[in-house]
Short mmCIF file of C-alpha atoms and ligand atoms in Angstrom, two decimals:
data_model
loop_
_atom_site.label_atom_id
_atom_site.label_comp_id
_atom_site.label_asym_id
_atom_site.label_seq_id
_atom_site.Cartn_x
_atom_site.Cartn_y
_atom_site.Cartn_z
CA UNK A 10 45.24 91.85 -5.41
CA UNK A 11 44.29 93.72 -8.50
CA UNK A 12 41.78 91.25 -10.69
CA UNK A 13 43.36 91.66 -14.59
CA UNK A 14 47.09 90.75 -13.03
CA UNK A 15 45.25 87.92 -11.14
CA UNK A 16 43.74 86.57 -14.89
CA UNK A 17 46.58 84.10 -16.00
CA UNK A 18 46.70 82.56 -12.44
CA UNK A 19 42.68 81.81 -12.98
CA UNK A 20 43.65 80.42 -16.46
CA UNK A 21 45.73 77.82 -15.69
CA UNK A 22 44.66 77.03 -12.26
CA UNK A 23 41.21 75.72 -14.32
CA UNK A 24 43.60 74.60 -16.87
CA UNK A 25 44.78 71.57 -14.33
CA UNK A 26 41.21 70.92 -12.30
CA UNK A 27 39.47 70.34 -15.85
CA UNK A 28 43.00 68.13 -16.25
CA UNK A 29 42.65 66.87 -12.65
CA UNK A 30 38.82 66.06 -13.52
CA UNK A 31 38.19 61.72 -14.57
CA UNK A 32 34.87 61.88 -16.01
CA UNK A 33 32.13 63.96 -17.39
CA UNK A 34 30.85 64.43 -14.11
CA UNK A 35 33.54 65.39 -12.28
CA UNK A 36 34.28 68.18 -15.02
CA UNK A 37 30.77 69.89 -15.75
CA UNK A 38 31.42 70.08 -11.59
CA UNK A 39 34.54 72.12 -11.69
CA UNK A 40 33.05 73.82 -14.77
CA UNK A 41 31.13 75.55 -12.17
CA UNK A 42 33.90 76.65 -10.29
CA UNK A 43 34.69 79.04 -12.92
CA UNK A 44 31.47 80.36 -15.17
CA UNK A 45 28.80 79.07 -13.25
CA UNK A 46 26.96 81.90 -11.66
CA UNK A 47 28.79 82.29 -8.28
CA UNK A 48 32.13 81.05 -10.32
CA UNK A 49 35.41 83.63 -10.46
CA UNK A 50 34.64 84.55 -13.94
CA UNK A 51 31.11 85.71 -12.87
CA UNK A 52 32.25 87.35 -9.73
CA UNK A 53 35.00 89.61 -11.68
CA UNK A 54 32.56 91.00 -13.62
CA UNK A 55 30.60 91.80 -11.50
CA UNK A 56 33.07 93.34 -9.23
CA UNK A 57 33.50 95.61 -12.21
CA UNK A 58 29.84 98.16 -11.91
CA UNK A 59 32.12 100.25 -9.16
CA UNK A 60 35.62 100.86 -12.56
CA UNK A 61 35.66 103.71 -14.41
CA UNK A 62 34.46 103.40 -18.49
CA UNK A 63 37.89 102.87 -19.23
CA UNK A 64 39.50 100.52 -16.69
CA UNK A 65 35.64 98.79 -17.54
CA UNK A 66 36.78 98.33 -20.66
CA UNK A 67 40.87 97.46 -20.44
CA UNK A 68 39.39 94.91 -17.80
CA UNK A 69 36.18 93.85 -19.58
CA UNK A 70 38.42 92.56 -22.94
CA UNK A 71 41.17 90.42 -20.48
CA UNK A 72 38.09 88.37 -18.06
CA UNK A 73 36.62 88.40 -21.77
CA UNK A 74 39.93 86.81 -22.91
CA UNK A 75 40.00 84.80 -19.73
CA UNK A 76 36.62 83.60 -20.17
CA UNK A 77 37.22 82.88 -23.07
CA UNK A 78 40.78 80.03 -22.40
CA UNK A 79 38.59 78.48 -20.24
CA UNK A 80 36.08 77.89 -22.40
CA UNK A 81 38.84 76.26 -24.71
CA UNK A 82 40.32 74.72 -21.70
CA UNK A 83 36.68 72.92 -20.93
CA UNK A 84 36.02 71.78 -24.37
CA UNK A 85 39.42 70.57 -24.95
CA UNK A 86 39.41 68.58 -21.74
CA UNK A 87 35.57 67.40 -22.64
CA UNK A 88 36.78 65.90 -25.54
CA UNK A 89 40.27 63.76 -24.46
CA UNK A 90 37.52 62.34 -22.02
CA UNK A 91 35.26 61.63 -24.65
CA UNK A 92 38.12 60.11 -26.57
CA UNK A 93 39.01 58.17 -23.54
CA UNK A 94 35.76 56.66 -23.45
CA UNK A 95 35.44 55.85 -26.89
CA UNK A 96 38.80 53.97 -26.28
CA UNK A 97 37.35 52.86 -23.83
CA UNK A 98 34.68 51.36 -25.35
CA UNK A 99 36.74 50.02 -28.54
CA UNK A 100 39.44 47.79 -26.54
CA UNK A 101 36.67 46.65 -24.35
CA UNK A 102 34.23 44.78 -27.06
CA UNK A 103 37.62 44.49 -29.50
CA UNK A 104 36.53 42.11 -32.12
CA UNK A 105 40.15 39.72 -32.60
CA UNK A 106 39.25 39.27 -36.57
CA UNK A 107 42.23 36.90 -37.20
CA UNK A 108 40.76 34.01 -35.24
CA UNK A 109 39.25 31.06 -36.77
CA UNK A 110 35.19 30.96 -36.84
CA UNK A 111 33.57 28.95 -35.12
CA UNK A 112 31.86 26.62 -37.11
CA UNK A 113 28.94 23.96 -37.27
CA UNK A 114 30.82 20.12 -36.49
CA UNK A 115 31.34 19.15 -40.28
CA UNK A 116 29.14 15.53 -40.82
CA UNK A 117 30.18 12.87 -42.84
CA UNK A 118 28.92 10.02 -44.50
CA UNK A 119 29.34 6.19 -42.56
CA UNK A 120 31.64 4.13 -44.76
CA UNK A 121 28.97 1.29 -44.39
CA UNK A 122 26.30 4.27 -46.66
CA UNK A 123 29.53 4.68 -48.45
CA UNK A 124 30.06 1.67 -49.97
CA UNK A 125 26.80 1.42 -50.54
CA UNK A 126 27.09 4.52 -52.74
CA UNK A 127 29.75 2.98 -54.36
CA UNK A 128 27.68 -0.62 -55.33
CA UNK A 129 24.57 1.66 -56.77
CA UNK A 130 27.08 3.57 -58.54
CA UNK A 131 28.56 0.32 -60.46
CA UNK A 132 25.63 -1.34 -61.36
CA UNK A 133 23.42 1.95 -62.03
CA UNK A 134 26.51 2.32 -65.36
CA UNK A 135 25.35 -0.78 -66.51
CA UNK A 136 21.32 -0.23 -66.70
CA UNK A 137 20.60 -1.60 -62.57
CA UNK A 138 18.33 -0.25 -60.70
CA UNK A 139 18.32 0.45 -57.60
CA UNK A 140 15.45 -0.50 -54.94
CA UNK A 141 14.42 -0.16 -51.73
CA UNK A 142 11.77 -2.80 -49.82
CA UNK A 143 10.41 -3.61 -45.86
CA UNK A 144 12.79 -3.98 -43.20
CA UNK A 145 9.32 -6.11 -41.44
CA UNK A 146 8.80 -9.16 -44.40
CA UNK A 147 6.49 -11.64 -44.36
CA UNK A 148 6.99 -15.56 -43.94
CA UNK A 149 5.69 -15.26 -48.05
CA UNK A 150 8.71 -13.74 -48.87
CA UNK A 151 11.61 -13.76 -46.60
CA UNK A 152 10.93 -18.05 -47.08
CA UNK A 153 8.21 -19.75 -48.57
CA UNK A 154 8.59 -17.82 -52.35
CA UNK A 155 11.92 -18.54 -52.15
CA UNK A 156 11.68 -21.98 -51.99
CA UNK A 157 13.02 -21.95 -48.58
CA UNK A 158 10.65 -25.41 -47.02
CA UNK A 159 9.24 -25.04 -43.14
CA UNK A 160 11.73 -27.67 -41.92
CA UNK A 161 14.83 -24.94 -43.17
CA UNK A 162 16.74 -23.87 -39.83
CA UNK A 163 16.96 -19.98 -40.28
CA UNK A 164 13.24 -20.27 -39.53
CA UNK A 165 14.24 -21.36 -36.36
CA UNK A 166 13.10 -18.86 -33.64
CA UNK A 167 16.36 -18.42 -32.09
CA UNK A 168 17.91 -17.20 -36.22
CA UNK A 169 15.64 -14.88 -36.84
CA UNK A 170 13.45 -12.08 -35.29
CA UNK A 171 9.86 -12.70 -34.88
CA UNK A 172 7.63 -9.53 -34.42
CA UNK A 173 3.96 -9.10 -33.77
CA UNK A 174 1.54 -8.19 -36.33
CA UNK A 175 1.35 -10.69 -38.33
CA UNK A 176 -0.50 -14.40 -38.13
CA UNK A 177 0.50 -17.96 -37.00
CA UNK A 178 0.32 -19.11 -40.95
CA UNK A 179 2.02 -15.70 -41.84
CA UNK A 180 4.72 -14.52 -39.29
CA UNK A 181 6.48 -11.68 -38.90
CA UNK A 182 9.41 -10.99 -39.14
CA UNK A 183 12.90 -8.34 -39.47
CA UNK A 184 13.91 -10.11 -42.38
CA UNK A 185 16.81 -12.42 -42.64
CA UNK A 186 18.59 -11.93 -46.42
CA UNK A 187 17.77 -9.20 -49.07
CA UNK A 188 17.15 -11.85 -51.21
CA UNK A 189 12.44 -10.96 -50.42
CA UNK A 190 12.85 -8.47 -52.71
CA UNK A 191 13.86 -10.32 -55.37
CA UNK A 192 10.17 -11.93 -55.67
CA UNK A 193 8.74 -8.03 -54.82
CA UNK A 194 10.89 -6.37 -57.58
CA UNK A 195 9.98 -8.98 -59.98
CA UNK A 196 6.00 -9.02 -59.15
CA UNK A 197 6.56 -5.59 -60.00
CA UNK A 198 7.96 -6.35 -63.37
CA UNK A 199 5.69 -8.54 -64.12
CA UNK A 200 3.11 -6.65 -63.43
CA UNK A 201 3.77 -3.97 -65.51
CA UNK A 202 4.86 -5.29 -68.77
CA UNK A 203 1.94 -8.18 -68.02
CA UNK A 204 0.76 -7.22 -71.32
CA UNK A 205 3.48 -7.56 -73.46
CA UNK A 206 3.81 -10.45 -72.14
CA UNK A 207 0.81 -12.46 -73.01
CA UNK A 208 0.87 -10.90 -76.46
CA UNK A 209 3.88 -12.50 -76.48
CA UNK A 210 6.33 -10.41 -76.62
CA UNK A 211 9.31 -9.90 -74.51
CA UNK A 212 9.75 -8.88 -71.13
CA UNK A 213 12.87 -6.10 -70.59
CA UNK A 214 15.01 -7.57 -68.50
CA UNK A 215 14.69 -7.76 -64.97
CA UNK A 216 17.83 -6.29 -63.84
CA UNK A 217 17.42 -4.51 -60.00
CA UNK A 218 19.52 -4.21 -56.93
CA UNK A 219 18.41 -4.46 -53.74
CA UNK A 220 20.27 -2.90 -50.75
CA UNK A 221 19.29 -2.16 -47.42
CA UNK A 222 19.49 -3.68 -43.93
CA UNK A 223 18.40 -6.98 -42.15
CA UNK A 224 18.90 -8.87 -39.34
CA UNK A 225 19.46 -12.43 -37.59
CA UNK A 226 20.45 -13.50 -33.71
CA UNK A 227 23.47 -13.79 -34.53
CA UNK A 228 26.72 -10.90 -32.33
CA UNK A 229 30.14 -11.43 -32.70
CA UNK A 230 32.78 -9.32 -34.78
CA UNK A 231 32.27 -10.25 -37.19
CA UNK A 232 28.35 -11.14 -36.92
CA UNK A 233 26.49 -7.80 -36.01
CA UNK A 234 21.86 -8.74 -35.18
CA UNK A 235 21.72 -5.84 -38.14
CA UNK A 236 23.32 -5.75 -40.43
CA UNK A 237 23.80 -5.34 -44.45
CA UNK A 238 23.28 -6.68 -47.53
CA UNK A 239 23.40 -5.69 -51.52
CA UNK A 240 20.46 -8.75 -53.74
CA UNK A 241 21.56 -8.40 -57.41
CA UNK A 242 18.91 -9.89 -60.09
CA UNK A 243 19.37 -10.11 -63.56
CA UNK A 244 16.47 -12.52 -65.19
CA UNK A 245 15.25 -12.63 -69.14
CA UNK A 246 14.98 -15.02 -71.52
CA UNK A 247 19.41 -15.33 -72.50
CA UNK A 248 20.63 -14.77 -69.08
CA UNK A 249 23.32 -17.08 -68.20
CA UNK A 250 26.54 -17.90 -65.59
CA UNK A 251 28.46 -16.60 -66.93
CA UNK A 252 26.70 -13.00 -67.48
CA UNK A 253 27.00 -13.12 -63.69
CA UNK A 254 30.51 -14.12 -63.52
CA UNK A 255 31.34 -10.81 -65.48
CA UNK A 256 28.97 -8.54 -63.79
CA UNK A 257 30.46 -9.46 -60.92
CA UNK A 258 33.97 -9.62 -61.57
CA UNK A 259 34.08 -6.33 -63.15
CA UNK A 260 31.93 -5.10 -60.10
CA UNK A 261 34.90 -6.42 -57.68
CA UNK A 262 37.31 -5.20 -59.58
CA UNK A 263 35.79 -1.58 -59.50
CA UNK A 264 34.57 -1.69 -55.87
CA UNK A 265 38.43 -2.08 -54.96
CA UNK A 266 39.74 -0.55 -58.33
CA UNK A 267 42.07 -3.20 -58.94
CA UNK A 268 43.19 -5.71 -61.54
CA UNK A 269 45.21 -7.84 -59.37
CA UNK A 270 42.23 -10.07 -57.97
CA UNK A 271 40.83 -12.74 -58.85
CA UNK A 272 37.45 -14.37 -58.53
CA UNK A 273 36.47 -18.32 -57.68
CA UNK A 274 32.76 -19.56 -57.52
CA UNK A 275 33.18 -22.42 -54.77
CA UNK A 276 29.60 -24.93 -54.99
CA UNK A 277 27.78 -24.35 -52.28
CA UNK A 278 23.53 -23.90 -51.47
CA UNK A 279 20.66 -22.22 -51.25
CA UNK A 280 17.24 -22.54 -52.03
CA UNK A 281 16.16 -20.08 -53.85
CA UNK A 282 18.77 -20.93 -56.96
CA UNK A 283 20.73 -24.05 -58.40
CA UNK A 284 23.16 -24.21 -59.29
CA UNK A 285 24.20 -21.65 -56.67
CA UNK A 286 28.12 -20.67 -55.56
CA UNK A 287 30.03 -18.58 -53.03
CA UNK A 288 32.27 -16.03 -54.95
CA UNK A 289 35.08 -15.28 -53.17
CA UNK A 290 37.87 -12.62 -54.41
CA UNK A 291 41.81 -12.97 -53.71
CA UNK A 292 44.07 -10.50 -54.05
CA UNK A 293 46.83 -10.46 -55.62
CA UNK A 294 49.16 -7.91 -53.52
CA UNK A 295 48.23 -5.93 -50.88
CA UNK A 296 47.87 -6.59 -46.83
CA UNK A 297 44.94 -9.10 -48.05
CA UNK A 298 46.85 -10.92 -51.08
CA UNK A 299 46.72 -14.80 -50.76
CA UNK A 300 44.06 -15.25 -49.43
CA UNK A 301 40.09 -16.59 -49.97
CA UNK A 302 37.70 -14.10 -49.14
CA UNK A 303 34.57 -14.55 -49.22
CA UNK A 304 31.90 -11.86 -50.36
CA UNK A 305 28.81 -12.97 -51.50
CA UNK A 306 26.40 -15.80 -52.53
CA UNK A 307 24.45 -16.03 -55.56
CA UNK A 308 23.38 -18.91 -58.27
CA UNK A 309 20.72 -19.62 -60.96
CA UNK A 310 17.56 -18.91 -59.69
CA UNK A 311 15.23 -21.31 -58.71
CA UNK A 312 12.81 -22.41 -61.52
CA UNK A 313 10.48 -22.36 -58.89
CA UNK A 314 11.16 -19.05 -57.36
CA UNK A 315 11.04 -17.60 -61.35
CA UNK A 316 7.38 -18.70 -61.13
CA UNK A 317 6.73 -17.41 -58.15
CA UNK A 318 7.97 -14.17 -59.84
CA UNK A 319 4.69 -14.50 -62.19
CA UNK A 320 6.77 -16.15 -64.87
CA UNK A 321 7.45 -19.24 -67.11
CA UNK A 322 10.81 -21.18 -66.24
CA UNK A 323 10.72 -21.96 -69.51
CA UNK A 324 11.35 -19.17 -71.73
CA UNK A 325 13.06 -17.13 -68.51
CA UNK A 326 16.44 -17.90 -66.62
CA UNK A 327 18.42 -15.80 -65.14
CA UNK A 328 20.98 -15.32 -62.30
CA UNK A 329 21.52 -13.61 -58.37
CA UNK A 330 23.39 -13.18 -56.30
CA UNK A 331 23.97 -11.04 -52.38
CA UNK A 332 26.83 -9.83 -50.83
CA UNK A 333 26.93 -8.13 -47.66
CA UNK A 334 27.81 -5.26 -48.12
CA UNK A 335 29.56 -4.48 -44.50
CA UNK A 336 32.56 -7.40 -44.71
CA UNK A 337 33.55 -5.27 -48.75
CA UNK A 338 33.80 -2.09 -45.74
CA UNK A 339 35.52 -4.30 -44.06
CA UNK A 340 38.05 -5.17 -46.62
CA UNK A 341 38.16 -2.40 -48.46
CA UNK A 342 39.36 0.12 -44.98
CA UNK A 343 41.27 -2.08 -43.41
CA UNK A 344 38.95 -2.70 -40.48
CA UNK A 345 38.82 -6.40 -38.82
CA UNK A 346 36.24 -5.51 -36.01
CA UNK A 347 32.43 -4.87 -37.51
CA UNK A 348 31.40 -3.59 -34.37
CA UNK A 349 33.75 -0.32 -34.37
CA UNK A 350 31.10 0.59 -37.73
CA UNK A 351 28.28 0.79 -34.96
CA UNK A 352 29.47 1.66 -32.51
CA UNK A 353 28.67 5.24 -33.42
CA UNK A 354 32.09 6.37 -31.77
CA UNK A 355 32.57 9.64 -33.91
CA UNK A 356 35.84 9.32 -33.63
CA UNK A 357 36.32 5.88 -36.02
CA UNK A 358 33.66 6.73 -37.90
CA UNK A 359 34.82 10.47 -39.76
CA UNK A 360 38.06 8.70 -40.39
CA UNK A 361 35.80 7.67 -44.02
CA UNK A 362 35.71 10.63 -46.38
CA UNK A 363 35.13 8.24 -49.36
N1 DAH B 409 19.91 -14.39 -49.30
C1 DAH B 409 21.28 -15.11 -49.06
C2 DAH B 409 22.04 -15.15 -47.86
O1 DAH B 409 22.32 -14.12 -47.19
C3 DAH B 409 22.67 -14.90 -49.81
C4 DAH B 409 22.27 -15.17 -50.93
C5 DAH B 409 23.05 -16.36 -51.30
C6 DAH B 409 21.20 -14.24 -52.23
C7 DAH B 409 21.91 -16.54 -53.41
C8 DAH B 409 21.01 -14.70 -53.58
C9 DAH B 409 22.01 -15.65 -53.63
O2 DAH B 409 20.69 -13.96 -54.48
O3 DAH B 409 21.47 -16.62 -55.29
O4 DAH B 409 22.84 -15.90 -47.10
#
């Protein structure tokens, strides 16, 4: 066969062999068959040595063209394989940018915390300070200073959690109410203003609320061994029951966001107040309408308690109240089992956002 006549076939067979190479490695092997040291083109070049000068010129030019055509086919195939590889990688690592991102679970405040925040905001807006106190209390602050006698039932071992650390005469306990904060706060307040008081000046009024956890040996649908209270105290030279009434009425209406609400002060007894009253509320409309619902204990601070604050009961008078934020939370959201708030079930708890 005359080599130049075979050249077009050689080029097209190179093309189809390159085309069949499925990987870069196969393609490089295929290249060797044509352009390698003992490849077909190289063989043709070698074969020219016996030709005449004229034939060398024409055949040499033809072989060169064929060589260039084969090199171009090789380059095309290399590029095609590289493109296919890139395409494959892009597909494998594809990102669906329309998928929603992965987020952290979003937390929310506990329903009772929301209630405490509301209480603090409302009383804060009428000039009440917010105080925090210890949950492990002494017998003095929890009972004695609050005019609670030795034989009061609240002091019995099975109503109160006594804890290690105190003495028999002055045992430590988990506070059964937030009322000890009345004494703690007032004593600090009086100390701060003692020189004013001694000089016969007017002491700034005590106006404080003290929210927090409290403990009793008690557990059913409406009682939990750990529960919350919020104490309130307002003491000055001229603070009356009337002030308690308007402050608490205003608080309830603001808290429940309705004026369709009336209050009742029902005579009661607490050792640390005299007179004492339970505060009941009644909604005039809505699902709870018509029922009296107890929300707080209250009263005029007992003279012995005023004395334990370091003040003279002949000059200072005030009122106190203790309310149940858990109860307020149940009423506000219409929940009838207190235990749900403390079981820690996120499906329940995450329903309360404001
Ligand atoms: N500490 C009382 C209780 O836990 C509630 C209470 C009643 C608080 C009357 C007060 C008050 O400040 O004046 O049952």
